Amino acid sequence: MRAVVYHGPGQKAWEEVPMPVIIDDTDAIVRVDATTICGTDLHILKGDVPAVTDGRILGHEAVGTVETIGTGVKNVKVGDRVLVSCVTACGACRYCRESSYGQCLGGGGWILGHKIDGTQAEYVRVPFADNSTYAVPDGVSDEQILMLADILPTGYEVGVLNGKVRPGDVVAVVGAGPIGLSAIMGARLYSPAHIIAIDLADSRLEAAKQFGADITINNGREDALAVVRELTGGLGADVAIEAVGVPDTFELATQLARPGGHIANIGVHGKPVTLHLEELWIRNITITTGLVDTYSTPTLLKLTQGHAIDAERFVTHHFTLDQFDEAYDVFARAADTGALKVVLTRS
Amino acid sequence: MRAVVYHGPGQKAWEEVPMPVIIDDTDAIVRVDATTICGTDLHILKGDVPAVTDGRILGHEAVGTVETIGTGVKNVKVGDRVLVSCVTACGACRYCRESSYGQCLGGGGWILGHKIDGTQAEYVRVPFADNSTYAVPDGVSDEQILMLADILPTGYEVGVLNGKVRPGDVVAVVGAGPIGLSAIMGARLYSPAHIIAIDLADSRLEAAKQFGADITINNGREDALAVVRELTGGLGADVAIEAVGVPDTFELATQLARPGGHIANIGVHGKPVTLHLEELWIRNITITTGLVDTYSTPTLLKLTQGHAIDAERFVTHHFTLDQFDEAYDVFARAADTGALKVVLTRS
Amino acid sequence: MRAVVYHGPGQKAWEEVPMPVIIDDTDAIVRVDATTICGTDLHILKGDVPAVTDGRILGHEAVGTVETIGTGVKNVKVGDRVLVSCVTACGACRYCRESSYGQCLGGGGWILGHKIDGTQAEYVRVPFADNSTYAVPDGVSDEQILMLADILPTGYEVGVLNGKVRPGDVVAVVGAGPIGLSAIMGARLYSPAHIIAIDLADSRLEAAKQFGADITINNGREDALAVVRELTGGLGADVAIEAVGVPDTFELATQLARPGGHIANIGVHGKPVTLHLEELWIRNITITTGLVDTYSTPTLLKLTQGHAIDAERFVTHHFTLDQFDEAYDVFARAADTGALKVVLTRS
Amino acid sequence: MRAVVYHGPGQKAWEEVPMPVIIDDTDAIVRVDATTICGTDLHILKGDVPAVTDGRILGHEAVGTVETIGTGVKNVKVGDRVLVSCVTACGACRYCRESSYGQCLGGGGWILGHKIDGTQAEYVRVPFADNSTYAVPDGVSDEQILMLADILPTGYEVGVLNGKVRPGDVVAVVGAGPIGLSAIMGARLYSPAHIIAIDLADSRLEAAKQFGADITINNGREDALAVVRELTGGLGADVAIEAVGVPDTFELATQLARPGGHIANIGVHGKPVTLHLEELWIRNITITTGLVDTYSTPTLLKLTQGHAIDAERFVTHHFTLDQFDEAYDVFARAADTGALKVVLTRS
């Protein structure tokens, strides 16, 4: 079969590799019907994630059809149409028992396209298949469901639920890339009074409006803190969500939150940040971080099926699997191409 | 009457001042029967709290007897024996309605000995008396109740409740001064599996054992992180409480917490800290800060009355009000004198 | 002035009475600009609420203009346009400190039109005015705000929040009268997967669709339990809300909830009900009851201002104050008239 | 091997039966080192649980040694010393993913000694061994651990955690049999102000004091409601726990709870109860029911290991497995024998 194989920083190829085989009895082999590229894949290609080594197949998101199952797989059958989640779960460790699958101590967590071969391939081996795949409900398309592999639960769990968004809240989202848009879409489910999107690119702010923000701030031109304080009688936002991953945006998020407010960090950070505890110690704030656990996936599947979530809105470009080079290029040049999520399907 | 009056950095005096009078109809004038000195008072004397200006009477903790009440005071009567809390509350603003009295927008919050004259005096004016004093229950002494003016609710709310201590948890408390000891005493109420006290002074660690820590680490000699990881199978503490207020101890607290754990900052910080989000973004941690709100005061009163909390344990030295100079000296040299809380009473 | 005065079961009159005066210094006298009639008023007229005695002015909902204030009122000014809430709050008792204003021990709770004279009058005395009135935000009409005096916070707090409605849930509401419709409108804020309205009257089920139910069941003709189980794979609803107040509908609600589900009772009951613990003990259910506390009123004001809640939808009929007899008649014959809420304004 | 076999109402025998064998690959065969008898076993013998049919081996609590494992068992090894929990869990269904193992839809839940052969035997087959057994920590005895198979998590989860016991609370426990005592022991972990035990037998009330109650009421002689109201200024208990399972005690529990309080039902009920909603609708109460889920077992293991829970206190009588007839007799006549839990071990 063919797959996107990593060959060190800056190097990848859509090349012939051996078919995956069952290793553990809880594995399933899934034929990939649709997959996508994540911002994290670009980080890997820059060499930022050293755990990914030469020869690794990339990708941690897929929708597919079960081809083979191990003898220990109970709830997934050959022929099932399934979502392959970015997080796999042993189901028995301390963290899995508390639904913190992302922190799995039993061999799961985020391993696909990271510590084991991933989903940007014609077939993929999925460990702990019972706990790591989800039956696709009727009436939804592959590309809708594909958005539930990573981006939607990440924005919802790490942004909205960690941030404890409530009806009537003012929610500020710093960064209107795909993850920020996912947080905006998820926040809408809780009927906040205002969702404020903050970004440097007007095109992203325009997208934020489509996803549900009612106020947008270009913080290259406008003073985001001043706008948010003006809107909130000087107090600040109830919830500030960081969806970029650099020190400046994190600091901005901590400033935007009102006393007693929540700051939910989703961004993947490569450097330390400065936390102004000399101002914040007295403000009763809560800061959360997190890798997605995917405990919300069943809920998001129901909401997608019922059209409360319009997952397709993320999909800006379509390719076939053999167009991976082009797809990576379009996705990497998002500022020019307007790419949010690119979908690759079997031709 | 006489009071401890601040006269700029390093300057204070026990001197004659006018008697306080009712200004707002919700005020009460309270005769101070017992008061104490807080670490914050030492900060003020160093000039660290510029809101405190020349001529201000210090102190924000007292037990006393109501001498006069304004016409709008409903629930406190002349002659009542009351706890004067460090936090006053208007009772009507957004924050007071959510029991966040420390963030009161209606003129309350921490104002005694800060923005208005305080309790280190023979008499004190207490604004919003209905919401800012508590009837002293039978069977408890002035000095037990005095510990509920600030230190006990601070350790309990900002440390234990913000940190979400649960039965069976491993709780690490960084700093075993009075505030750290208060957090230890409060944590005990939730039956954690282990309370680990970490400090540089053996005398404080010895005190920590008396207050309920079962493991102590002198982090001048021992590697606290290594000890905590060894104890927890490599994971870290469920809850790490910062009770010092300097960058090093905050960073240590963030390292001590396990993935999915809580870091509760109680320390008053004067400088920014470095937050290692490049490591922490993926660990699902929660960091909280806070000024005490005193919403727990009624609960702590019941627990003190029932001897579930042994508040007297904090009191190491006794003075009369006219010995304020000596009391400040003993408290300021805690490392030598072993002072935790010093109590001053009418002679 | 004139007011609706109760004169024993079945007897009421719009008659001349003395103007209300300030009794306590925390009172305000409010000129009633708009008021309405509650189902509870009909209960009172039947003699079901013996605490209401001959001579009492009825009504516990109003929007008005502050005419006079007591010397202890701090946050409300003469001339302010305010919502008069059905629940007043002393602000200082144990329950008020925990935002359970409906259970106030200090003289508040539901007293208007019950233990003291009420709002179906040209003027009304409002005790504890600081904690019992709310400034009307710009851009909303009297009749929108009037729905926040009782019906909207009741459906939201006692139904939706007590029932812990979450995104993706299946919510069953038994009874589609005004209170059930309020619960449906409130539940929508949490983006459930389905809201099922159950009633015996097709006209009410039609209204339920307008308010946000996507499934309706006439349980005179259909087996509600069978329909809900069919929809939920045999499990039952995540949340069942009782909005009638008779034994049959309560029992139905307990049957509709899935194992682990919530049953939120809003209905005012006059008789005991049978609870089938021989079936329910093992099903991990939670049953809640409640009088509205109105802690959600500030949130609902924001949502109304932002049009997330369309409060006007309740208003089916308009009258002037001197048309109270007609208004009561139309409201009492809701089955014929289609009345949900009737609004009476100054002519 | 030998086992206690049920042969219809009133009939059981310690008799020779075939050794259990692995049926599913996730099964383990465990040699029973210690087992006990539950009140539920007496119900079964009365014929109250028709799902238990002739030929069934009874018992759902054990500590033992793993003898054989299926090929799908990952985390349990032959020779491991394990707790066999009363609840087994598939680990993959909707309820297991939310830690509600007692409601498992995948073939687990309470099945041992109920729907499949149980633990009152020399060997037992344990389905889903990875999720249904727990490694015994060092330093604890078989009989301590045995109390975690059912009684301790039941009192703790269904009584204490469902009832939301908090520091400073007044907790009333109706029924001081083994389950009530377990709730008392569990409540202690949260440092309530008072634990009130209510029973008809003075001997049980004496035991309640040993387990941590500070107030006891014999409601054959005393008016429990009057005593609780007197203690609480007329309000009632913060939490009322029902630990009997008959209508009278449930009604008492609902009366004992204060407005805003919790009523946690643990009792196994055979008949409907009357719920006085005509009084309770306005009191903001929460009623919970539940089968134990055993999600707290890891926590309770830690607390037992650290001696925060003194599990041995339950054990009043010791027998060897071949003395099952005598053990049942002693346990069934608890009023005379003072039996709480009887432990049977291999001779």
mmCIF file of C-alpha atoms in Angstrom, chain B residues 25-26 71-72 74-75 91-92 94 97-99 101 130-131 134 294-295 297-298 302, chain C residues 25-26 71-72 74-75 91-92 94 97-99 101 130-131 134 294-295 297-298 302:
data_model
loop_
_atom_site.group_PDB
_atom_site.id
_atom_site.type_symbol
_atom_site.label_atom_id
_atom_site.label_comp_id
_atom_site.label_asym_id
_atom_site.label_seq_id
_atom_site.Cartn_x
_atom_site.Cartn_y
_atom_site.Cartn_z
ATOM 1 C CA ASP B 25 -25.521 53.386 58.011
ATOM 2 C CA THR B 26 -24.356 49.806 57.486
ATOM 3 C CA THR B 71 -29.253 52.523 61.367
ATOM 4 C CA GLY B 72 -29.020 50.137 58.411
ATOM 5 C CA LYS B 74 -30.033 44.495 60.763
ATOM 6 C CA ASN B 75 -28.400 41.367 62.060
ATOM 7 C CA GLY B 91 -23.753 41.857 49.573
ATOM 8 C CA ALA B 92 -25.411 43.167 46.427
ATOM 9 C CA ARG B 94 -22.301 40.678 40.978
ATOM 10 C CA ARG B 97 -24.139 37.485 44.746
ATOM 11 C CA GLU B 98 -21.833 34.653 43.717
ATOM 12 C CA SER B 99 -20.149 34.523 47.166
ATOM 13 C CA TYR B 101 -16.759 38.623 48.470
ATOM 14 C CA ASP B 130 -24.150 42.457 58.447
ATOM 15 C CA ASN B 131 -22.069 40.723 55.807
ATOM 16 C CA TYR B 134 -19.910 36.645 62.259
ATOM 17 C CA THR B 294 -14.455 34.048 53.256
ATOM 18 C CA TYR B 295 -17.493 32.152 51.969
ATOM 19 C CA THR B 297 -16.265 31.155 57.347
ATOM 20 C CA PRO B 298 -19.605 29.728 58.590
ATOM 21 C CA LYS B 302 -18.850 25.032 62.948
ATOM 22 C CA ASP C 25 -35.525 51.305 55.350
ATOM 23 C CA THR C 26 -34.575 48.764 52.694
ATOM 24 C CA THR C 71 -32.877 55.290 53.642
ATOM 25 C CA GLY C 72 -31.119 51.922 53.588
ATOM 26 C CA LYS C 74 -28.071 51.733 48.183
ATOM 27 C CA ASN C 75 -28.213 50.533 44.624
ATOM 28 C CA GLY C 91 -29.049 39.089 51.391
ATOM 29 C CA ALA C 92 -27.505 38.115 54.719
ATOM 30 C CA ARG C 94 -27.422 31.398 55.356
ATOM 31 C CA ARG C 97 -25.285 33.746 51.164
ATOM 32 C CA GLU C 98 -25.526 30.591 49.049
ATOM 33 C CA SER C 99 -27.763 32.279 46.422
ATOM 34 C CA TYR C 101 -32.927 33.343 47.821
ATOM 35 C CA ASP C 130 -31.329 46.173 46.549
ATOM 36 C CA ASN C 131 -31.507 42.392 46.312
ATOM 37 C CA TYR C 134 -32.928 44.378 38.773
ATOM 38 C CA THR C 294 -33.800 33.785 40.885
ATOM 39 C CA TYR C 295 -30.002 33.519 41.031
ATOM 40 C CA THR C 297 -31.936 36.478 36.686
ATOM 41 C CA PRO C 298 -28.773 38.455 35.728
ATOM 42 C CA LYS C 302 -28.188 39.286 29.371
#
